[in-house]
PDB file of C-alpha atoms and ligand atoms in Angstrom:
ATOM      1  CA  MET A   1      -6.397   4.607  14.982  1.00 55.00           C
ATOM      2  CA  THR A   2      -7.562   7.418  12.669  1.00 62.00           C
ATOM      3  CA  THR A   3     -10.980   8.937  13.166  1.00 63.00           C
ATOM      4  CA  THR A   4     -11.439   9.249   9.407  1.00 76.00           C
ATOM      5  CA  PHE A   5     -10.960   5.507   8.777  1.00 88.00           C
ATOM      6  CA  THR A   6     -12.328   2.855  11.131  1.00 91.00           C
ATOM      7  CA  ASP A   7     -10.317  -0.366  11.277  1.00 92.00           C
ATOM      8  CA  ALA A   8     -13.087  -2.103   9.329  1.00 95.00           C
ATOM      9  CA  LYS A   9     -12.983   0.499   6.546  1.00 96.00           C
ATOM     10  CA  LEU A  10      -9.182   0.327   6.475  1.00 97.00           C
ATOM     11  CA  ARG A  11      -9.266  -3.492   6.176  1.00 97.00           C
ATOM     12  CA  GLU A  12     -11.563  -3.074   3.173  1.00 97.00           C
ATOM     13  CA  ALA A  13      -9.236  -0.481   1.632  1.00 98.00           C
ATOM     14  CA  LEU A  14      -6.206  -2.778   2.062  1.00 98.00           C
ATOM     15  CA  LYS A  15      -7.743  -5.641   0.035  1.00 98.00           C
ATOM     16  CA  VAL A  16      -6.171  -4.731  -3.338  1.00 98.00           C
ATOM     17  CA  TYR A  17      -3.684  -1.983  -2.548  1.00 98.00           C
ATOM     18  CA  PHE A  18      -1.939  -0.766  -5.706  1.00 98.00           C
ATOM     19  CA  ILE A  19       1.420   1.003  -5.297  1.00 98.00           C
ATOM     20  CA  MET A  20       2.998   2.811  -8.236  1.00 98.00           C
ATOM     21  CA  GLY A  21       5.330   5.560  -9.454  1.00 98.00           C
ATOM     22  CA  SER A  22       6.296   6.659 -12.948  1.00 98.00           C
ATOM     23  CA  ILE A  23       9.258   4.260 -13.134  1.00 98.00           C
ATOM     24  CA  ASN A  24       6.959   1.250 -12.584  1.00 98.00           C
ATOM     25  CA  CYS A  25       4.958   2.077 -15.724  1.00 98.00           C
ATOM     26  CA  LEU A  26       5.463   1.280 -19.402  1.00 98.00           C
ATOM     27  CA  LYS A  27       2.904   3.912 -20.368  1.00 98.00           C
ATOM     28  CA  SER A  28       1.263   6.988 -18.851  1.00 98.00           C
ATOM     29  CA  PRO A  29       0.839   6.532 -15.056  1.00 98.00           C
ATOM     30  CA  VAL A  30      -2.539   8.278 -15.459  1.00 98.00           C
ATOM     31  CA  GLU A  31      -3.664   5.505 -17.832  1.00 98.00           C
ATOM     32  CA  VAL A  32      -2.186   2.773 -15.600  1.00 98.00           C
ATOM     33  CA  LEU A  33      -3.984   4.092 -12.501  1.00 98.00           C
ATOM     34  CA  THR A  34      -7.289   4.624 -14.321  1.00 98.00           C
ATOM     35  CA  GLU A  35      -7.214   1.050 -15.675  1.00 98.00           C
ATOM     36  CA  ALA A  36      -6.239  -0.356 -12.242  1.00 98.00           C
ATOM     37  CA  ILE A  37      -9.200   1.481 -10.684  1.00 98.00           C
ATOM     38  CA  CYS A  38     -11.496   0.068 -13.408  1.00 98.00           C
ATOM     39  CA  GLY A  39     -10.132  -3.379 -12.491  1.00 98.00           C
ATOM     40  CA  GLY A  40     -11.108  -2.860  -8.866  1.00 98.00           C
ATOM     41  CA  ILE A  41      -8.168  -1.666  -6.744  1.00 98.00           C
ATOM     42  CA  THR A  42      -9.284  -0.532  -3.279  1.00 98.00           C
ATOM     43  CA  MET A  43      -6.492   1.896  -2.320  1.00 98.00           C
ATOM     44  CA  PHE A  44      -3.584   3.608  -4.112  1.00 99.00           C
ATOM     45  CA  GLN A  45      -0.114   4.549  -2.892  1.00 98.00           C
ATOM     46  CA  PHE A  46       1.949   7.091  -4.845  1.00 99.00           C
ATOM     47  CA  ARG A  47       5.542   5.829  -4.512  1.00 98.00           C
ATOM     48  CA  GLU A  48       7.825   7.937  -6.727  1.00 98.00           C
ATOM     49  CA  LYS A  49      11.162   6.325  -5.905  1.00 96.00           C
ATOM     50  CA  GLY A  50      14.214   4.703  -7.526  1.00 95.00           C
ATOM     51  CA  THR A  51      16.359   5.334 -10.605  1.00 95.00           C
ATOM     52  CA  ASN A  52      14.890   8.076 -12.839  1.00 97.00           C
ATOM     53  CA  ALA A  53      12.056   8.813 -10.392  1.00 98.00           C
ATOM     54  CA  LEU A  54      10.571  12.287 -10.793  1.00 98.00           C
ATOM     55  CA  VAL A  55      11.488  14.987  -8.295  1.00 98.00           C
ATOM     56  CA  GLY A  56      10.321  18.523  -7.410  1.00 98.00           C
ATOM     57  CA  GLU A  57       7.662  20.158  -9.567  1.00 98.00           C
ATOM     58  CA  GLU A  58       7.278  17.174 -11.935  1.00 98.00           C
ATOM     59  CA  LYS A  59       6.762  14.787  -8.994  1.00 98.00           C
ATOM     60  CA  TYR A  60       4.239  17.185  -7.445  1.00 98.00           C
ATOM     61  CA  ALA A  61       2.338  17.551 -10.735  1.00 98.00           C
ATOM     62  CA  LEU A  62       2.083  13.773 -11.244  1.00 98.00           C
ATOM     63  CA  ALA A  63       0.978  13.250  -7.621  1.00 98.00           C
ATOM     64  CA  GLU A  64      -1.725  15.890  -8.060  1.00 98.00           C
ATOM     65  CA  GLU A  65      -2.945  14.282 -11.294  1.00 98.00           C
ATOM     66  CA  LEU A  66      -3.115  10.805  -9.751  1.00 99.00           C
ATOM     67  CA  GLN A  67      -4.811  12.146  -6.614  1.00 98.00           C
ATOM     68  CA  PHE A  68      -7.458  13.789  -8.809  1.00 98.00           C
ATOM     69  CA  ILE A  69      -8.234  10.402 -10.413  1.00 98.00           C
ATOM     70  CA  CYS A  70      -8.453   8.733  -6.985  1.00 98.00           C
ATOM     71  CA  LYS A  71     -10.850  11.421  -5.772  1.00 98.00           C
ATOM     72  CA  LYS A  72     -13.032  10.964  -8.857  1.00 98.00           C
ATOM     73  CA  TYR A  73     -13.415   7.224  -8.120  1.00 98.00           C
ATOM     74  CA  LYS A  74     -13.393   7.577  -4.301  1.00 98.00           C
ATOM     75  CA  ILE A  75     -10.171   5.569  -3.905  1.00 98.00           C
ATOM     76  CA  PRO A  76      -8.029   6.492  -0.864  1.00 98.00           C
ATOM     77  CA  PHE A  77      -4.772   8.196  -1.930  1.00 98.00           C
ATOM     78  CA  ILE A  78      -1.646   7.453   0.151  1.00 98.00           C
ATOM     79  CA  VAL A  79       1.824   8.992  -0.299  1.00 98.00           C
ATOM     80  CA  ASN A  80       4.988   6.954   0.342  1.00 98.00           C
ATOM     81  CA  ASP A  81       7.799   8.573   2.381  1.00 97.00           C
ATOM     82  CA  ASP A  82       7.211  12.218   1.333  1.00 98.00           C
ATOM     83  CA  ILE A  83       5.247  13.661   4.300  1.00 98.00           C
ATOM     84  CA  ALA A  84       5.496  17.258   3.042  1.00 98.00           C
ATOM     85  CA  LEU A  85       3.939  16.240  -0.290  1.00 98.00           C
ATOM     86  CA  ALA A  86       1.163  14.378   1.556  1.00 98.00           C
ATOM     87  CA  GLN A  87       0.425  17.472   3.676  1.00 98.00           C
ATOM     88  CA  THR A  88       0.448  19.843   0.690  1.00 98.00           C
ATOM     89  CA  LEU A  89      -1.959  17.592  -1.231  1.00 98.00           C
ATOM     90  CA  LYS A  90      -4.065  16.781   1.850  1.00 98.00           C
ATOM     91  CA  ALA A  91      -3.609  13.077   1.019  1.00 98.00           C
ATOM     92  CA  ASP A  92      -5.648  10.448   2.885  1.00 98.00           C
ATOM     93  CA  GLY A  93      -2.464   9.203   4.525  1.00 98.00           C
ATOM     94  CA  VAL A  94       1.196   8.264   4.324  1.00 98.00           C
ATOM     95  CA  HIS A  95       3.290   5.109   4.321  1.00 98.00           C
ATOM     96  CA  ILE A  96       6.702   5.103   5.998  1.00 98.00           C
ATOM     97  CA  GLY A  97       9.504   2.589   6.389  1.00 97.00           C
ATOM     98  CA  GLN A  98      11.767   1.809   9.317  1.00 94.00           C
ATOM     99  CA  GLU A  99      14.351   4.277   8.022  1.00 93.00           C
ATOM    100  CA  ASP A 100      11.951   7.195   7.537  1.00 94.00           C
ATOM    101  CA  ASP A 101      11.003   9.855  10.100  1.00 96.00           C
ATOM    102  CA  PRO A 102      10.008   8.491  13.557  1.00 97.00           C
ATOM    103  CA  ILE A 103       6.299   7.593  13.825  1.00 98.00           C
ATOM    104  CA  PRO A 104       5.468  10.210  16.509  1.00 98.00           C
ATOM    105  CA  VAL A 105       7.006  12.957  14.345  1.00 98.00           C
ATOM    106  CA  VAL A 106       4.968  11.843  11.326  1.00 98.00           C
ATOM    107  CA  ARG A 107       1.791  11.481  13.406  1.00 98.00           C
ATOM    108  CA  GLU A 108       2.277  15.070  14.647  1.00 97.00           C
ATOM    109  CA  GLN A 109       2.451  16.223  11.010  1.00 97.00           C
ATOM    110  CA  ILE A 110      -0.486  14.256   9.582  1.00 97.00           C
ATOM    111  CA  GLY A 111      -2.958  14.246  12.501  1.00 96.00           C
ATOM    112  CA  ASP A 112      -5.706  11.631  12.088  1.00 95.00           C
ATOM    113  CA  LYS A 113      -4.820  10.689   8.505  1.00 97.00           C
ATOM    114  CA  ILE A 114      -3.866   7.059   7.736  1.00 98.00           C
ATOM    115  CA  LEU A 115      -0.349   6.133   8.903  1.00 98.00           C
ATOM    116  CA  GLY A 116       1.020   2.908   7.427  1.00 98.00           C
ATOM    117  CA  VAL A 117       4.349   1.443   8.554  1.00 98.00           C
ATOM    118  CA  SER A 118       6.561  -1.229   6.954  1.00 98.00           C
ATOM    119  CA  VAL A 119       7.461  -3.958   9.441  1.00 97.00           C
ATOM    120  CA  HIS A 120       9.616  -7.070   8.872  1.00 96.00           C
ATOM    121  CA  ASN A 121       9.449  -8.844  12.242  1.00 97.00           C
ATOM    122  CA  VAL A 122       7.652  -8.950  15.601  1.00 97.00           C
ATOM    123  CA  GLU A 123      10.092  -6.542  17.263  1.00 98.00           C
ATOM    124  CA  GLU A 124       9.434  -3.841  14.656  1.00 98.00           C
ATOM    125  CA  ALA A 125       5.691  -4.575  14.847  1.00 98.00           C
ATOM    126  CA  LYS A 126       5.636  -4.136  18.651  1.00 98.00           C
ATOM    127  CA  ILE A 127       7.266  -0.709  18.436  1.00 98.00           C
ATOM    128  CA  ALA A 128       5.256   0.464  15.421  1.00 98.00           C
ATOM    129  CA  LEU A 129       1.959  -0.475  17.075  1.00 98.00           C
ATOM    130  CA  GLN A 130       2.934   1.203  20.360  1.00 98.00           C
ATOM    131  CA  LYS A 131       3.835   4.377  18.476  1.00 97.00           C
ATOM    132  CA  GLY A 132       0.512   4.515  16.649  1.00 96.00           C
ATOM    133  CA  ALA A 133       0.680   2.827  13.241  1.00 97.00           C
ATOM    134  CA  ASP A 134      -2.787   2.380  11.683  1.00 98.00           C
ATOM    135  CA  TYR A 135      -1.764  -0.536   9.453  1.00 98.00           C
ATOM    136  CA  PHE A 136       1.333  -2.680   8.800  1.00 98.00           C
ATOM    137  CA  GLY A 137       2.899  -3.378   5.420  1.00 98.00           C
ATOM    138  CA  VAL A 138       4.557  -6.752   5.991  1.00 98.00           C
ATOM    139  CA  GLY A 139       7.098  -8.211   3.614  1.00 96.00           C
ATOM    140  CA  PRO A 140       8.663  -8.959   1.297  1.00 97.00           C
ATOM    141  CA  ILE A 141       6.515 -12.103   1.451  1.00 98.00           C
ATOM    142  CA  PHE A 142       7.882 -13.459  -1.838  1.00 97.00           C
ATOM    143  CA  PRO A 143      11.030 -12.416  -3.748  1.00 96.00           C
ATOM    144  CA  THR A 144      10.647  -8.994  -5.341  1.00 94.00           C
ATOM    145  CA  THR A 145      12.594  -7.219  -8.054  1.00 86.00           C
ATOM    146  CA  THR A 146      10.830  -3.887  -7.562  1.00 90.00           C
ATOM    147  CA  LYS A 147      12.496  -2.698  -4.366  1.00 88.00           C
ATOM    148  CA  ALA A 148      16.253  -2.627  -4.943  1.00 87.00           C
ATOM    149  CA  ASP A 149      17.185  -2.825  -1.247  1.00 90.00           C
ATOM    150  CA  ALA A 150      14.445  -5.279  -0.231  1.00 89.00           C
ATOM    151  CA  LYS A 151      15.202  -7.736   2.587  1.00 92.00           C
ATOM    152  CA  PRO A 152      15.126 -11.488   1.829  1.00 93.00           C
ATOM    153  CA  ALA A 153      11.604 -12.878   1.281  1.00 96.00           C
ATOM    154  CA  SER A 154      10.110 -14.132   4.548  1.00 95.00           C
ATOM    155  CA  GLY A 155       7.236 -16.226   3.197  1.00 97.00           C
ATOM    156  CA  VAL A 156       3.761 -16.006   4.788  1.00 98.00           C
ATOM    157  CA  ALA A 157       4.942 -17.284   8.204  1.00 98.00           C
ATOM    158  CA  ILE A 158       5.506 -13.738   9.503  1.00 98.00           C
ATOM    159  CA  LEU A 159       1.807 -12.954   8.882  1.00 98.00           C
ATOM    160  CA  THR A 160       0.675 -16.005  10.843  1.00 98.00           C
ATOM    161  CA  GLU A 161       3.168 -15.200  13.612  1.00 98.00           C
ATOM    162  CA  LEU A 162       1.885 -11.636  13.994  1.00 98.00           C
ATOM    163  CA  ARG A 163      -1.744 -12.801  14.191  1.00 98.00           C
ATOM    164  CA  MET A 164      -0.843 -15.612  16.633  1.00 98.00           C
ATOM    165  CA  LYS A 165       0.865 -13.027  18.844  1.00 98.00           C
ATOM    166  CA  GLY A 166      -2.300 -10.946  18.911  1.00 98.00           C
ATOM    167  CA  TYR A 167      -1.591  -8.248  16.357  1.00 98.00           C
ATOM    168  CA  SER A 168      -5.165  -7.656  15.206  1.00 98.00           C
ATOM    169  CA  LEU A 169      -4.731  -4.329  13.408  1.00 97.00           C
ATOM    170  CA  PRO A 170      -5.135  -4.095   9.610  1.00 98.00           C
ATOM    171  CA  ILE A 171      -2.210  -5.804   7.841  1.00 98.00           C
ATOM    172  CA  VAL A 172      -1.317  -5.935   4.143  1.00 98.00           C
ATOM    173  CA  GLY A 173       1.262  -8.271   2.648  1.00 98.00           C
ATOM    174  CA  ILE A 174       3.743  -6.998   0.074  1.00 98.00           C
ATOM    175  CA  GLY A 175       6.517  -8.382  -2.098  1.00 97.00           C
ATOM    176  CA  GLY A 176       6.272 -10.506  -5.233  1.00 97.00           C
ATOM    177  CA  ILE A 177       2.506 -10.984  -4.832  1.00 98.00           C
ATOM    178  CA  THR A 178       0.487 -12.094  -7.880  1.00 97.00           C
ATOM    179  CA  ALA A 179      -2.986 -13.534  -8.504  1.00 97.00           C
ATOM    180  CA  LYS A 180      -1.381 -16.995  -8.180  1.00 97.00           C
ATOM    181  CA  ASN A 181      -0.001 -16.581  -4.653  1.00 97.00           C
ATOM    182  CA  ALA A 182      -2.364 -13.932  -3.246  1.00 98.00           C
ATOM    183  CA  SER A 183      -4.673 -16.493  -1.602  1.00 96.00           C
ATOM    184  CA  GLN A 184      -1.785 -17.805   0.552  1.00 97.00           C
ATOM    185  CA  VAL A 185      -1.241 -14.272   1.872  1.00 98.00           C
ATOM    186  CA  ILE A 186      -4.909 -13.890   2.872  1.00 97.00           C
ATOM    187  CA  LYS A 187      -5.068 -17.410   4.362  1.00 97.00           C
ATOM    188  CA  ALA A 188      -2.011 -16.575   6.497  1.00 97.00           C
ATOM    189  CA  GLY A 189      -3.914 -13.650   8.036  1.00 97.00           C
ATOM    190  CA  ALA A 190      -3.387 -10.535   5.909  1.00 98.00           C
ATOM    191  CA  ASP A 191      -6.436  -8.341   5.258  1.00 97.00           C
ATOM    192  CA  GLY A 192      -5.203  -7.667   1.721  1.00 98.00           C
ATOM    193  CA  VAL A 193      -2.321  -7.602  -0.710  1.00 98.00           C
ATOM    194  CA  SER A 194      -0.156  -4.807  -2.019  1.00 98.00           C
ATOM    195  CA  VAL A 195       1.204  -4.997  -5.539  1.00 98.00           C
ATOM    196  CA  ILE A 196       3.250  -2.925  -7.938  1.00 98.00           C
ATOM    197  CA  THR A 197       4.343  -4.835 -11.065  1.00 97.00           C
ATOM    198  CA  ALA A 198       1.584  -7.492 -11.003  1.00 98.00           C
ATOM    199  CA  ILE A 199      -0.663  -4.626 -12.074  1.00 98.00           C
ATOM    200  CA  SER A 200       1.604  -1.904 -13.514  1.00 98.00           C
ATOM    201  CA  LEU A 201       3.419  -4.188 -15.995  1.00 98.00           C
ATOM    202  CA  ALA A 202       0.420  -6.340 -16.955  1.00 98.00           C
ATOM    203  CA  ASP A 203      -0.438  -6.512 -20.668  1.00 98.00           C
ATOM    204  CA  ASN A 204      -4.091  -6.010 -19.757  1.00 98.00           C
ATOM    205  CA  ILE A 205      -4.170  -4.009 -16.511  1.00 98.00           C
ATOM    206  CA  VAL A 206      -7.956  -4.115 -16.072  1.00 98.00           C
ATOM    207  CA  HIS A 207      -7.999  -7.909 -16.462  1.00 98.00           C
ATOM    208  CA  ALA A 208      -4.956  -8.508 -14.235  1.00 98.00           C
ATOM    209  CA  THR A 209      -6.515  -6.387 -11.482  1.00 98.00           C
ATOM    210  CA  LYS A 210      -9.869  -8.186 -11.782  1.00 98.00           C
ATOM    211  CA  VAL A 211      -8.157 -11.600 -11.504  1.00 97.00           C
ATOM    212  CA  LEU A 212      -6.212 -10.419  -8.436  1.00 97.00           C
ATOM    213  CA  ASN A 213      -9.434  -9.084  -6.943  1.00 96.00           C
ATOM    214  CA  GLU A 214     -11.190 -12.404  -7.460  1.00 95.00           C
ATOM    215  CA  ALA A 215      -8.329 -14.285  -5.801  1.00 94.00           C
ATOM    216  CA  ILE A 216      -8.743 -12.081  -2.712  1.00 92.00           C
ATOM    217  CA  ILE A 217     -12.537 -12.074  -2.552  1.00 85.00           C
ATOM    218  CA  GLN A 218     -12.837 -15.848  -3.118  1.00 83.00           C
ATOM    219  CA  ASN A 219     -10.479 -16.396  -0.237  1.00 76.00           C
ATOM    220  CA  ASP A 220     -12.225 -14.009   2.111  1.00 71.00           C
ATOM    221  CA  ARG A 221     -15.455 -15.942   1.640  1.00 60.00           C
ATOM    222  CA  LYS A 222     -13.618 -19.122   2.644  1.00 54.00           C
ATOM    223  CA  ASN A 223     -12.258 -17.566   5.847  1.00 51.00           C
TER     224      ASN A 223
HETATM  225  C1  IFP B 301       7.851  -0.534   1.413  1.00 70.08           C
HETATM  226  C2  IFP B 301       6.510  -0.658   1.538  1.00 70.08           C
HETATM  227  C3  IFP B 301       5.924  -1.705   2.316  1.00 70.08           C
HETATM  228  N1  IFP B 301       4.575  -1.815   2.441  1.00 70.08           N
HETATM  229  C4  IFP B 301       3.796  -0.915   1.826  1.00 70.08           C
HETATM  230  C5  IFP B 301       2.300  -1.088   1.988  1.00 70.08           C
HETATM  231  F1  IFP B 301       1.894  -2.070   1.198  1.00 70.08           F
HETATM  232  F2  IFP B 301       1.668   0.030   1.664  1.00 70.08           F
HETATM  233  F3  IFP B 301       2.017  -1.413   3.253  1.00 70.08           F
HETATM  234  N2  IFP B 301       4.240   0.103   1.096  1.00 70.08           N
HETATM  235  C6  IFP B 301       5.581   0.292   0.908  1.00 70.08           C
HETATM  236  N3  IFP B 301       6.013   1.270   0.216  1.00 70.08           N
HETATM  237 MG1   MG B 302      10.278   4.626   2.958  1.00 70.08          MG
END
């Protein structure tokens, strides 16, 4: 639990959680992020990873530019994997996977900033919660082409299972999520959805984000 973000505020931020790096964009990442914010994303994760991803000074410069846009629109800015970059930029938090640094080590480095952890099953969830994760990224829910080494899609059952077993912390689903299947993810118990290409590769990013937003909000009202 971070003191900066109550669970309730974090659940709100997880509703439409856009994740992006330069390789996920067909045009300037600055334009893509600005349009996604106009369309109503609620949190942003800088994930500069994969073939041709930027490194060093170029990666830092892009991160700084995207963080500046998030600050302007009061959108929380999260960094994937790169804890040192997150500390240098004073990001709002980090997201780590099972193969990244151990949670206690990362928590020591980031203090009360947001610490998100990828989990794929109840065993990983149990450990991540015990070690102090603030939210879970659960997936891939549906098949994804974005993450090269993604595990097989689990479907929404894992979300329902975690809630049934009493995991009440903020949870976001990830993996192949679009406006068409987002409502299933919320109905199964996620607080929000995380997307990369459903927004970053859309012809009209503002519109695609608005449609995704509506799919989430409509469903929340039904819950
Ligand atoms: C591999 C990932 C899994 N989940 C998430 C998030 F949606 F933020 F929880 N981000 C990642 N980079
Ligand atoms: Mg990682």
